[in-house]
Structure formats: C-alpha cells, structure tokens
Coordinates of C-alpha atoms in Angstrom, one line a residue:
Chain A
M1 CA -60.0 -17.8 -54.1
F2 CA -56.6 -16.4 -53.7
S3 CA -54.9 -19.7 -53.7
L4 CA -56.7 -20.6 -56.8
S5 CA -55.4 -17.7 -58.7
V6 CA -51.9 -18.4 -57.5
V7 CA -52.2 -22.0 -58.6
K8 CA -53.4 -20.8 -62.0
Q9 CA -50.4 -18.6 -62.4
F10 CA -48.0 -21.5 -61.9
S11 CA -50.0 -24.2 -63.5
R12 CA -47.8 -24.0 -66.6
L13 CA -44.9 -25.2 -64.4
A14 CA -46.9 -27.7 -62.5
I15 CA -46.2 -31.4 -62.8
S16 CA -49.7 -32.5 -62.6
S17 CA -52.7 -30.4 -63.5
S18 CA -54.4 -28.4 -60.9
S19 CA -57.4 -30.5 -61.0
T20 CA -55.7 -33.2 -59.1
I21 CA -55.4 -30.9 -56.1
G22 CA -59.1 -30.9 -56.1
I23 CA -60.1 -27.6 -57.4
N24 CA -62.7 -27.7 -60.0
S25 CA -61.7 -25.4 -62.8
R26 CA -61.7 -25.6 -66.5
N27 CA -58.8 -23.7 -67.9
I28 CA -57.6 -24.1 -71.4
F29 CA -54.1 -23.1 -72.3
T30 CA -52.9 -22.6 -75.8
A31 CA -49.2 -22.3 -74.9
A32 CA -47.2 -25.5 -74.8
A33 CA -46.5 -27.0 -71.4
L34 CA -42.9 -26.7 -70.3
Q35 CA -41.4 -30.1 -69.8
F36 CA -39.9 -29.7 -66.3
R37 CA -39.4 -32.8 -64.3
I38 CA -38.8 -32.6 -60.6
T39 CA -37.6 -35.5 -58.5
D40 CA -39.5 -36.7 -55.5
Q41 CA -38.9 -34.9 -52.3
L42 CA -37.0 -36.9 -49.8
W43 CA -36.8 -34.4 -46.9
A44 CA -33.8 -36.3 -45.6
E45 CA -30.3 -37.4 -46.5
P46 CA -29.3 -41.0 -46.5
L47 CA -27.2 -41.7 -43.4
K48 CA -23.5 -41.8 -43.8
K49 CA -21.4 -44.3 -42.2
K50 CA -19.4 -42.8 -39.4
K51 CA -15.6 -43.0 -39.8
K52 CA -13.7 -44.3 -36.9
M53 CA -10.6 -42.3 -36.1
D54 CA -7.6 -43.2 -34.1
P55 CA -7.8 -41.3 -30.7
A56 CA -4.0 -40.7 -30.8
I57 CA -4.3 -38.8 -34.1
I58 CA -7.1 -36.7 -32.8
K59 CA -5.1 -35.8 -29.7
A60 CA -2.1 -34.9 -31.8
R61 CA -4.2 -32.7 -34.0
E62 CA -5.7 -30.9 -30.9
D63 CA -2.2 -30.4 -29.5
R64 CA -1.0 -28.9 -32.7
R65 CA -3.9 -26.5 -32.8
R66 CA -3.3 -25.4 -29.2
K67 CA 0.4 -24.9 -29.7
K68 CA -0.3 -22.7 -32.7
L69 CA -2.7 -20.6 -30.7
E70 CA -0.3 -20.3 -27.8
K71 CA 2.5 -19.2 -30.2
Q72 CA 0.3 -16.5 -31.6
I73 CA -0.7 -15.2 -28.2
R74 CA 3.0 -15.1 -27.1
R75 CA 3.9 -13.2 -30.2
L76 CA 1.1 -10.6 -29.6
E77 CA 2.2 -10.2 -26.0
K78 CA 5.8 -9.6 -27.0
N79 CA 4.7 -6.9 -29.5
A80 CA 2.5 -5.2 -26.9
R81 CA 5.5 -4.6 -24.7
Q82 CA 7.5 -3.1 -27.5
L83 CA 6.9 0.7 -27.4
K84 CA 7.1 3.2 -30.1
P85 CA 10.7 4.6 -30.2
I86 CA 11.2 8.3 -29.5
D87 CA 14.0 9.5 -31.7
E88 CA 14.6 12.7 -29.7
V89 CA 15.1 10.8 -26.5
E90 CA 17.6 8.3 -27.8
A91 CA 21.1 9.6 -28.3
P92 CA 22.2 9.2 -31.9
L93 CA 24.8 6.5 -32.3
H94 CA 27.4 8.7 -33.8
L95 CA 27.3 11.0 -30.8
I96 CA 27.9 8.0 -28.5
D97 CA 30.8 7.0 -30.6
Q98 CA 32.4 10.5 -30.4
M99 CA 31.9 10.7 -26.7
G100 CA 35.6 10.8 -25.9
K101 CA 36.2 13.4 -28.5
R102 CA 33.4 15.6 -27.3
K103 CA 34.2 15.6 -23.6
R104 CA 35.5 18.9 -22.3
T105 CA 38.5 19.0 -20.0
P106 CA 37.0 19.2 -16.5
V107 CA 37.4 22.7 -15.0
Q108 CA 39.4 23.0 -11.8
L109 CA 37.7 25.6 -9.6
S110 CA 39.6 27.5 -7.0
P111 CA 38.3 27.3 -3.5
E112 CA 37.3 31.0 -3.6
E113 CA 35.3 30.4 -6.7
V114 CA 33.5 27.4 -5.2
E115 CA 32.8 29.5 -2.1
A116 CA 31.5 32.4 -4.2
R117 CA 29.2 30.1 -6.1
A118 CA 27.8 28.5 -3.0
L119 CA 27.1 32.0 -1.5
L120 CA 25.4 33.1 -4.7
Q121 CA 23.2 30.0 -4.7
K122 CA 22.2 30.8 -1.1
D123 CA 21.5 34.4 -1.9
W124 CA 19.4 33.3 -4.8
A125 CA 17.4 30.9 -2.7
R126 CA 16.7 33.7 -0.2
Y127 CA 15.8 36.1 -3.0
K128 CA 13.4 33.6 -4.6
R129 CA 11.7 33.0 -1.2
E130 CA 11.2 36.7 -0.7
E131 CA 9.8 37.0 -4.2
Y132 CA 7.4 34.1 -3.6
M133 CA 6.2 35.6 -0.3
A134 CA 5.6 38.9 -2.0
N135 CA 3.6 37.2 -4.8
V136 CA 1.4 35.4 -2.3
A137 CA 0.8 38.6 -0.4
Q138 CA -0.1 40.3 -3.6
I139 CA -2.5 37.7 -4.7
D140 CA -4.1 37.8 -1.2
R141 CA -4.5 41.5 -1.5
I142 CA -6.1 41.3 -4.9
M143 CA -8.5 38.6 -3.8
A144 CA -9.5 40.5 -0.7
A145 CA -10.2 43.6 -2.9
Q146 CA -12.5 41.5 -5.0
R147 CA -14.2 39.9 -2.0
R148 CA -14.9 43.3 -0.6
A149 CA -16.4 44.5 -3.9
L150 CA -18.6 41.4 -4.1
D151 CA -19.8 41.9 -0.5
M152 CA -20.6 45.5 -1.2
L153 CA -22.5 44.5 -4.3
Y154 CA -24.5 41.9 -2.3
E155 CA -25.5 44.7 0.1
E156 CA -26.7 46.8 -2.8
S157 CA -28.5 44.3 -4.9
E158 CA -28.8 40.5 -4.6
E159 CA -29.7 40.1 -8.3
L160 CA -26.6 41.9 -9.5
Y161 CA -24.5 39.8 -7.1
D162 CA -26.0 36.6 -8.5
E163 CA -25.1 37.8 -12.0
A164 CA -21.7 38.7 -11.0
I165 CA -20.7 35.4 -9.6
M166 CA -21.7 33.5 -12.7
P167 CA -18.7 31.9 -14.5
D168 CA -17.6 33.7 -17.6
L169 CA -17.7 31.1 -20.3
Q170 CA -16.2 33.4 -22.9
L171 CA -12.9 33.0 -21.2
I172 CA -12.7 29.3 -22.3
P173 CA -10.5 28.6 -24.1
Y174 CA -8.1 31.3 -23.0
T175 CA -4.7 32.1 -24.6
I176 CA -2.2 34.6 -23.7
S177 CA 1.2 35.3 -25.2
G178 CA 3.5 36.5 -22.6
P179 CA 6.1 39.3 -22.5
V180 CA 9.1 38.8 -24.9
A181 CA 12.7 39.7 -24.7
T182 CA 12.7 42.3 -27.4
P183 CA 9.8 44.3 -28.8
P184 CA 8.3 43.1 -32.0
I185 CA 9.4 44.9 -35.2
K186 CA 6.4 46.4 -37.0
N187 CA 5.7 45.1 -40.5
Y188 CA 8.7 42.7 -40.2
D189 CA 8.8 40.2 -43.0
S190 CA 10.2 37.1 -41.4
P191 CA 12.6 35.1 -43.7
D192 CA 11.0 31.8 -43.4
G193 CA 13.0 28.8 -44.6
E194 CA 11.5 25.9 -46.4
Y195 CA 9.5 23.5 -44.2
V196 CA 10.1 19.9 -44.7
D197 CA 8.1 17.5 -42.4
V198 CA 10.4 14.7 -41.6
S199 CA 8.4 13.2 -38.7
K200 CA 7.8 9.5 -39.2
K201 CA 4.4 8.0 -39.5
W202 CA 3.5 5.5 -36.9
D203 CA 0.1 4.1 -37.8
N204 CA -0.7 0.5 -38.0
Chain B
M1 CA -44.5 25.0 -23.9
I2 CA -44.1 28.5 -25.4
I3 CA -47.0 29.8 -23.4
K4 CA -45.6 28.2 -20.3
G5 CA -42.2 29.9 -20.9
L6 CA -43.8 33.2 -21.5
L7 CA -45.9 32.9 -18.4
R8 CA -42.8 32.1 -16.4
T9 CA -40.9 35.2 -17.6
E10 CA -44.0 37.3 -17.0
L11 CA -44.2 36.0 -13.5
K12 CA -40.5 36.7 -12.9
F13 CA -40.9 40.3 -14.1
C14 CA -43.9 40.8 -11.9
L15 CA -42.0 39.4 -8.9
R16 CA -39.1 41.6 -9.6
Y17 CA -41.2 44.8 -9.8
L18 CA -43.1 43.8 -6.7
R19 CA -39.9 43.3 -4.8
R20 CA -38.4 46.5 -6.0
G21 CA -41.6 48.4 -5.1
L22 CA -41.5 46.9 -1.6
S23 CA -37.9 47.4 -0.8
T24 CA -36.8 50.9 0.1
K25 CA -34.7 52.5 -2.6
S26 CA -31.0 52.5 -2.0
P27 CA -29.6 56.0 -1.3
W28 CA -26.5 55.0 -3.4
D29 CA -26.1 55.2 -7.2
I30 CA -24.5 52.1 -8.7
V31 CA -21.6 53.0 -10.9
T32 CA -19.3 50.8 -12.9
G33 CA -15.7 51.7 -13.5
V34 CA -13.5 49.9 -16.1
C35 CA -9.9 49.3 -15.5
V36 CA -8.3 48.6 -18.9
E37 CA -4.7 47.4 -18.5
R38 CA -2.1 46.9 -21.2
L39 CA 0.2 44.1 -20.0
P40 CA 3.9 44.5 -20.4
V41 CA 5.1 43.7 -24.0
V42 CA 8.7 43.2 -23.0
T43 CA 10.1 41.4 -20.0
P44 CA 11.2 43.7 -17.2
P45 CA 15.0 44.4 -16.8
L46 CA 16.9 41.9 -14.6
N47 CA 18.1 43.2 -11.3
D48 CA 21.6 42.6 -9.9
I49 CA 21.1 39.2 -8.3
Q50 CA 19.1 38.0 -11.3
K51 CA 21.9 39.0 -13.6
K52 CA 24.6 37.4 -11.5
Y53 CA 22.6 34.2 -11.2
K54 CA 21.9 34.0 -14.9
E55 CA 25.6 34.4 -15.5
L56 CA 26.5 31.6 -13.1
L57 CA 23.9 29.2 -14.6
W58 CA 25.3 29.9 -18.0
T59 CA 28.9 29.2 -17.1
M60 CA 27.8 26.0 -15.3
E61 CA 25.8 25.0 -18.3
V62 CA 28.9 25.4 -20.6
E63 CA 31.2 23.5 -18.2
K64 CA 28.9 20.5 -18.0
S65 CA 28.1 20.4 -21.7
L66 CA 29.7 18.3 -24.5
K67 CA 31.4 19.9 -27.4
S68 CA 29.2 20.9 -30.3
D69 CA 29.6 20.1 -33.9
H70 CA 30.9 23.6 -34.6
E71 CA 33.6 23.3 -32.0
I72 CA 34.7 19.9 -33.3
R73 CA 34.9 21.4 -36.8
Q74 CA 37.0 24.2 -35.5
E75 CA 39.4 21.8 -33.9
N76 CA 39.6 19.8 -37.1
D77 CA 40.4 23.0 -39.0
K78 CA 43.2 23.8 -36.7
I79 CA 44.8 20.3 -37.1
Q80 CA 44.5 20.6 -40.9
A81 CA 46.1 24.0 -40.9
E82 CA 49.0 22.7 -38.9
L83 CA 49.5 19.8 -41.2
L84 CA 49.5 22.2 -44.1
K85 CA 52.2 24.3 -42.5
N86 CA 54.5 21.3 -41.7
E87 CA 53.8 19.7 -45.1
S88 CA 55.0 16.5 -43.5
H89 CA 52.0 14.6 -44.8
D90 CA 50.2 14.6 -48.0
V91 CA 47.3 17.0 -47.2
D92 CA 43.9 16.5 -48.7
L93 CA 43.6 19.9 -50.4
D94 CA 39.9 19.6 -51.0
A95 CA 39.3 19.5 -47.3
V96 CA 41.4 22.6 -46.6
S97 CA 40.0 24.8 -49.3
K98 CA 36.6 24.5 -47.8
I99 CA 35.1 27.3 -45.7
T100 CA 36.5 27.0 -42.2
A101 CA 34.5 27.1 -39.1
Q102 CA 36.1 30.5 -38.2
D103 CA 34.8 31.9 -41.5
F104 CA 31.3 30.7 -40.8
E105 CA 31.4 32.2 -37.3
D106 CA 32.5 35.5 -38.7
A107 CA 29.8 35.6 -41.3
A108 CA 27.2 34.7 -38.7
G109 CA 28.5 37.4 -36.4
E110 CA 28.3 39.9 -39.2
E111 CA 24.7 39.0 -40.0
L112 CA 23.8 39.4 -36.4
A113 CA 25.4 42.8 -36.2
Q114 CA 23.5 43.9 -39.2
F115 CA 20.2 42.9 -37.8
K116 CA 18.5 45.8 -36.0
F117 CA 16.4 44.8 -33.0
A118 CA 13.5 47.1 -32.2
S119 CA 14.2 49.6 -29.5
I120 CA 12.5 49.3 -26.1
E121 CA 12.1 53.1 -26.2
T122 CA 9.3 53.8 -28.7
E123 CA 8.5 57.0 -30.5
A124 CA 5.9 57.9 -27.9
D125 CA 8.5 57.5 -25.2
K126 CA 10.8 59.9 -26.9
K127 CA 8.0 62.5 -27.4
G128 CA 6.4 61.9 -24.0
D129 CA 3.2 61.1 -25.7
K130 CA 0.9 59.4 -23.2
T131 CA -2.2 58.9 -25.4
T132 CA -0.9 55.8 -27.0
S133 CA -0.6 52.3 -25.5
D134 CA 2.6 51.9 -27.4
R135 CA 4.8 53.3 -24.7
C136 CA 6.7 52.1 -21.6
L137 CA 6.8 48.5 -23.1
Q138 CA 8.2 47.0 -19.9
R139 CA 5.4 48.3 -17.6
H140 CA 1.7 47.8 -17.0
L141 CA -0.3 50.7 -18.3
V142 CA -3.8 51.7 -17.2
L143 CA -6.2 53.7 -19.3
V144 CA -7.7 56.9 -17.8
T145 CA -10.2 59.1 -19.5
P146 CA -11.9 62.4 -18.7
V147 CA -15.2 61.7 -16.8
K148 CA -17.9 64.3 -16.0
L149 CA -18.6 64.2 -12.3
G150 CA -21.2 66.7 -11.3
N151 CA -20.1 70.0 -12.7
D152 CA -16.4 69.3 -13.3
I153 CA -14.5 66.9 -15.4
K154 CA -12.0 64.6 -13.8
T155 CA -9.4 62.3 -15.3
I156 CA -10.1 58.9 -13.8
L157 CA -10.9 55.4 -15.0
P158 CA -13.8 55.4 -17.4
Q159 CA -17.0 55.0 -15.5
G160 CA -20.8 55.3 -15.9
Q161 CA -24.1 54.7 -14.2
W162 CA -25.7 51.3 -14.1
K163 CA -29.0 51.2 -15.9
D164 CA -32.0 49.1 -15.0
G165 CA -32.1 45.7 -16.6
E166 CA -28.5 45.1 -17.4
T167 CA -25.9 43.2 -15.4
L168 CA -22.8 45.1 -14.1
R169 CA -20.7 43.3 -16.7
Q170 CA -22.9 44.7 -19.5
T171 CA -22.7 48.1 -18.0
A172 CA -18.9 47.9 -18.0
E173 CA -18.8 47.0 -21.6
R174 CA -21.3 49.7 -22.5
V175 CA -19.4 52.3 -20.5
L176 CA -16.1 51.4 -22.2
K177 CA -17.7 51.7 -25.6
E178 CA -19.2 55.1 -24.7
H179 CA -15.9 56.5 -23.5
C180 CA -13.4 54.9 -25.9
G181 CA -15.3 54.1 -29.1
P182 CA -16.1 50.7 -30.6
N183 CA -12.5 50.2 -32.0
L184 CA -10.9 49.5 -28.7
K185 CA -10.8 45.7 -28.3
V186 CA -10.4 44.4 -24.7
Q187 CA -10.8 41.2 -22.9
F188 CA -12.8 41.3 -19.7
L189 CA -11.5 38.8 -17.2
S190 CA -14.5 38.2 -15.1
N191 CA -18.2 38.7 -14.5
A192 CA -17.4 39.9 -11.0
P193 CA -16.1 43.3 -10.0
C194 CA -12.5 43.3 -8.8
G195 CA -12.5 46.5 -6.8
F196 CA -14.7 48.9 -5.0
Y197 CA -14.8 52.7 -4.3
K198 CA -17.5 54.8 -2.6
Y199 CA -17.8 58.5 -2.6
K200 CA -20.4 61.1 -1.5
Y201 CA -21.8 63.8 -3.7
P202 CA -21.4 67.4 -2.5
A203 CA -24.5 68.6 -0.6
E204 CA -25.7 70.9 -3.3
L205 CA -25.7 68.1 -5.9
Q206 CA -27.6 65.6 -3.8
S207 CA -31.0 65.0 -5.3
D208 CA -33.6 62.3 -5.5
G209 CA -32.5 61.0 -2.1
K210 CA -29.1 60.0 -3.5
V211 CA -26.2 60.7 -1.3
G212 CA -23.3 59.3 -3.3
A213 CA -22.1 56.6 -5.7
K214 CA -20.7 53.1 -5.2
V215 CA -18.2 52.3 -7.9
F216 CA -17.6 48.7 -8.9
F217 CA -14.4 48.3 -10.9
Y218 CA -14.2 45.7 -13.7
Y219 CA -10.8 44.6 -14.9
A220 CA -10.0 44.1 -18.6
N221 CA -6.9 43.4 -20.6
Y222 CA -6.1 45.5 -23.7
K223 CA -6.0 43.5 -26.9
S224 CA -5.9 45.9 -29.9
G225 CA -7.3 49.0 -31.4
V226 CA -7.1 52.7 -30.5
V227 CA -9.1 54.9 -28.2
E228 CA -11.5 57.2 -30.0
S229 CA -12.8 60.1 -28.0
K230 CA -13.7 63.8 -28.4
D231 CA -10.9 64.6 -26.0
R232 CA -8.2 62.3 -27.2
T233 CA -5.4 64.2 -25.5
K234 CA -6.9 63.4 -22.1
C235 CA -7.2 59.7 -22.7
N236 CA -3.9 58.5 -21.3
W237 CA -2.2 55.2 -20.7
L238 CA -0.4 55.6 -17.4
T239 CA 2.1 53.6 -15.4
R240 CA 1.6 53.0 -11.8
N241 CA 3.6 56.0 -10.7
E242 CA 1.8 58.3 -13.1
L243 CA -1.5 57.0 -11.8
T244 CA -0.5 57.9 -8.2
E245 CA 0.3 61.4 -9.4
I246 CA -2.9 62.1 -11.3
L247 CA -5.7 60.2 -9.4
P248 CA -7.2 61.5 -6.1
T249 CA -5.5 59.9 -3.2
K250 CA -8.3 57.8 -1.9
Y251 CA -9.5 56.8 -5.3
N252 CA -5.9 55.8 -6.2
K253 CA -5.7 53.6 -3.2
S254 CA -8.8 51.7 -4.1
V255 CA -7.6 51.3 -7.7
Q256 CA -4.0 50.2 -6.8
E257 CA -5.6 47.7 -4.3
F258 CA -6.5 45.3 -7.1
L259 CA -3.6 45.9 -9.5
I260 CA -0.4 44.0 -9.6
Q261 CA 2.5 45.9 -8.1
E262 CA 5.6 46.4 -10.1
T263 CA 8.9 45.6 -8.5
F264 CA 11.3 47.8 -10.5

C-alpha cells in the first residue's frame, strides 16, 4: 500500500498515468498536469573514438613532470638544511669591521708575574679540591643521619616508616632563589625602564 | 563499588587494631621535632684565596677582551680635543660640543655614589635581637622555642608528641603550628625525618611503662611570616655557634649532625 501512496503523490509529475504501472486506482485530479517531458534513459554513453598519441610526446610530457617534481624536492631539501639564524651568536658586522680598532695592545707579563699567576692557579685547584671533598663528606654525613633516623623509625613502627618514605609531591615544581650579593632594600621602588620587545617572529 | 571501598577500609582498620593489640606496646614515646632553618640571604664573605683568584680572573678577562664602545668613544674624544687645540684642521664643532665620554662616566659614577645599598648589618644585629629572622643575613639560622619537658621548660627545637592516626610529617606540621602560630610559612623538604635523638625520662616521671622518647627531626625551610607565641622573647633564630651554646651537648650533636656546616 505504501508504494501506491507514493505513486499518488508524484502522479502529477508522472509521464504516464499510474494505471499503466498496473495499479488499479481511480483518482481524479482537478489541477492541471505539468507538462514535463523526460528523455529516454540510456544508461550508457556512446563510445568515443580513442585518440592516438605520439609516444615521443607522451614521454616528453612524463619527463617534464618528473623534472618539475625533482626540482621541488631539491628546493625543499635545501630549505630544510637552512637553520634559523641566532642573532646573539653571530658577531655584528660593524664589530668585525672595527676589529683592528678594538684590539688591545697585548700585555707583556714579567716572568715573576707569570710565575705568581701559575702558583695562584695551582693553589686555587688545591683549594677547590679540598672544598669539594669537604662537601662530599658533608653530604655523606647528612645522608647517614637520615638513614639512621629512618632505621630507628622502622624499629618503632613499620606503618610510619612506609609513610615516611613516600615521595613528597608537593615539592614539584620546586623553585629557590639563592643568596644575593647585597641584601634587598625593603619597599624599594625599582625604576623600571620602558620595555620594548624587539625579538623577531619566526613562524611559518 | 562504594560498599566495596568501605569494606576495604573497614578491613584495614580492623587489621591495624588487631596488629596493635597483638604487638607489645613500645616503651618509647614517638616525638617529632621540627628544624626550621632560614637560609642565608646574602652570599658569605670571600676568603683570602677566593678574593685573590677573583682579582686574577678579572684582570685576565680585561686583558683578553676587546675595547668597548665607551672606550672607543673616549679615544675619539681625545683625538677631537687635540685637533681643537692645534686648530690645524677645520673641526666639526657639533661633534665637540656634545657630552664627552668622560662626562658620561662622571655622571654615572655620581649616580652610583648616591645609591645606598642596604647594609648587611640589620637593625636586629645592632640591637642584638635574636627573636627575628632578619638577622645575620650571611648565616644559616635555626629556630628554637621553649618546650615543656616534664616539669621544666627548655629552649630546644619545637617538638611534640605523635598522635595516633597521623603520619610523622603531619605531626611535624601540627607541632610547628602549635608552637609558632599559623602565620609562619615554611617549606618542609621531605616526608622522611632527617635526624634522630633519643632520651630517657627521669625515673620519677616514668609512667605507663614509658621509659623515654625518640625524637624524629623534620627539616623545613623558612619562607615568610613571623613567629607568634606566648613567650616570644624565647623564640630565637640562632646561628650554628649560638646553637652549640644553648642546646644540651648531646642534643646539639644530634641536631648538628644533619645541618650544613658553615665554613666561615
């Protein structure tokens, strides 16, 4: 029944009346029929005659396409090797030009001075070594103190020990601002200059 | 899911109580001590060899360097001045009348001289006030507070008894709040204790089968705020040497064991 109702709906557009489909119905329409004409369905295209091409031309065309692609690839590779310039690392040209002007007259050190400097360097190396050894010993001492405390805690209560060896996630991220050369001045109003961002944009 | 979770916690509690009931009670009290340290604000003074080496590095740095813009400008000024004196060439007067490099240097020097750096010696240092952390800026300072032990009050690191159900870290935080008020902001550096000290109670105070206390020290860094306490004058920030003077010898040894030693 469904199909019938659909057919009724479109019967106004139909080329032939629905009765020809074989459904027996008696519908009367008062509206004028629309005069649409539809050509016959072919379901296929007439065959075209194949054009014969010169194989030399085809080959030339192929070659041209390949060359074009290769050229593009080469250009891309070349660009890939080109790195972003770092202005701070490259010496400015005007400084390179003034190199002769900016050179200091080389200092002539007396043999005593050279000797004194060498001795001081050696002293410094020894001093740094002692300092390093002292630091390592200090860290060992502090770690041993902690180890002892943890061992004692384990003896006392295993639960507390388990809690104690849990990582402290509050410490991440950790920032610390170290000691400074002169103490900060309280309520100091820093005379900030104007800030102009001159860094270049490198996005593509 | 919820019931399962509840059951599990219930089970855990039961197990914990069972275990505690079975195990013999420890004859030691667990006590948490808190070591709050103010790190140095200013770098320590350089010793002789450091000073000498710094000097050497500086001179070598200058010897190897190229001349700066300022030095070039100074040289140019000198040439211009000479030309002006000789009047042999036609001198570009505009260039000469400008501010010379020397003038600039003098002005900069004057500005520097006018600027007052904060003194390393603070008000508290001058008055000998130990109750504030704003003293001895080059040294590590450790906070000590009066703590009631038995019948007398001793000035040691803040400490307090561990209570059932909290971790030692929580005890440490609670103890610090009880002793120094909520305004003192510190950063604890670990969940683990960093030091240990054990002491026995005097015989007449031993009760409930407790013979003494085991103190577990927690380390924290001072961040901001002030200590609030009934007895503020006894809450002191002490340097290593002052600690040695005021703390009992054995206790001091246990405390200094986990602290960084100062070299000056």
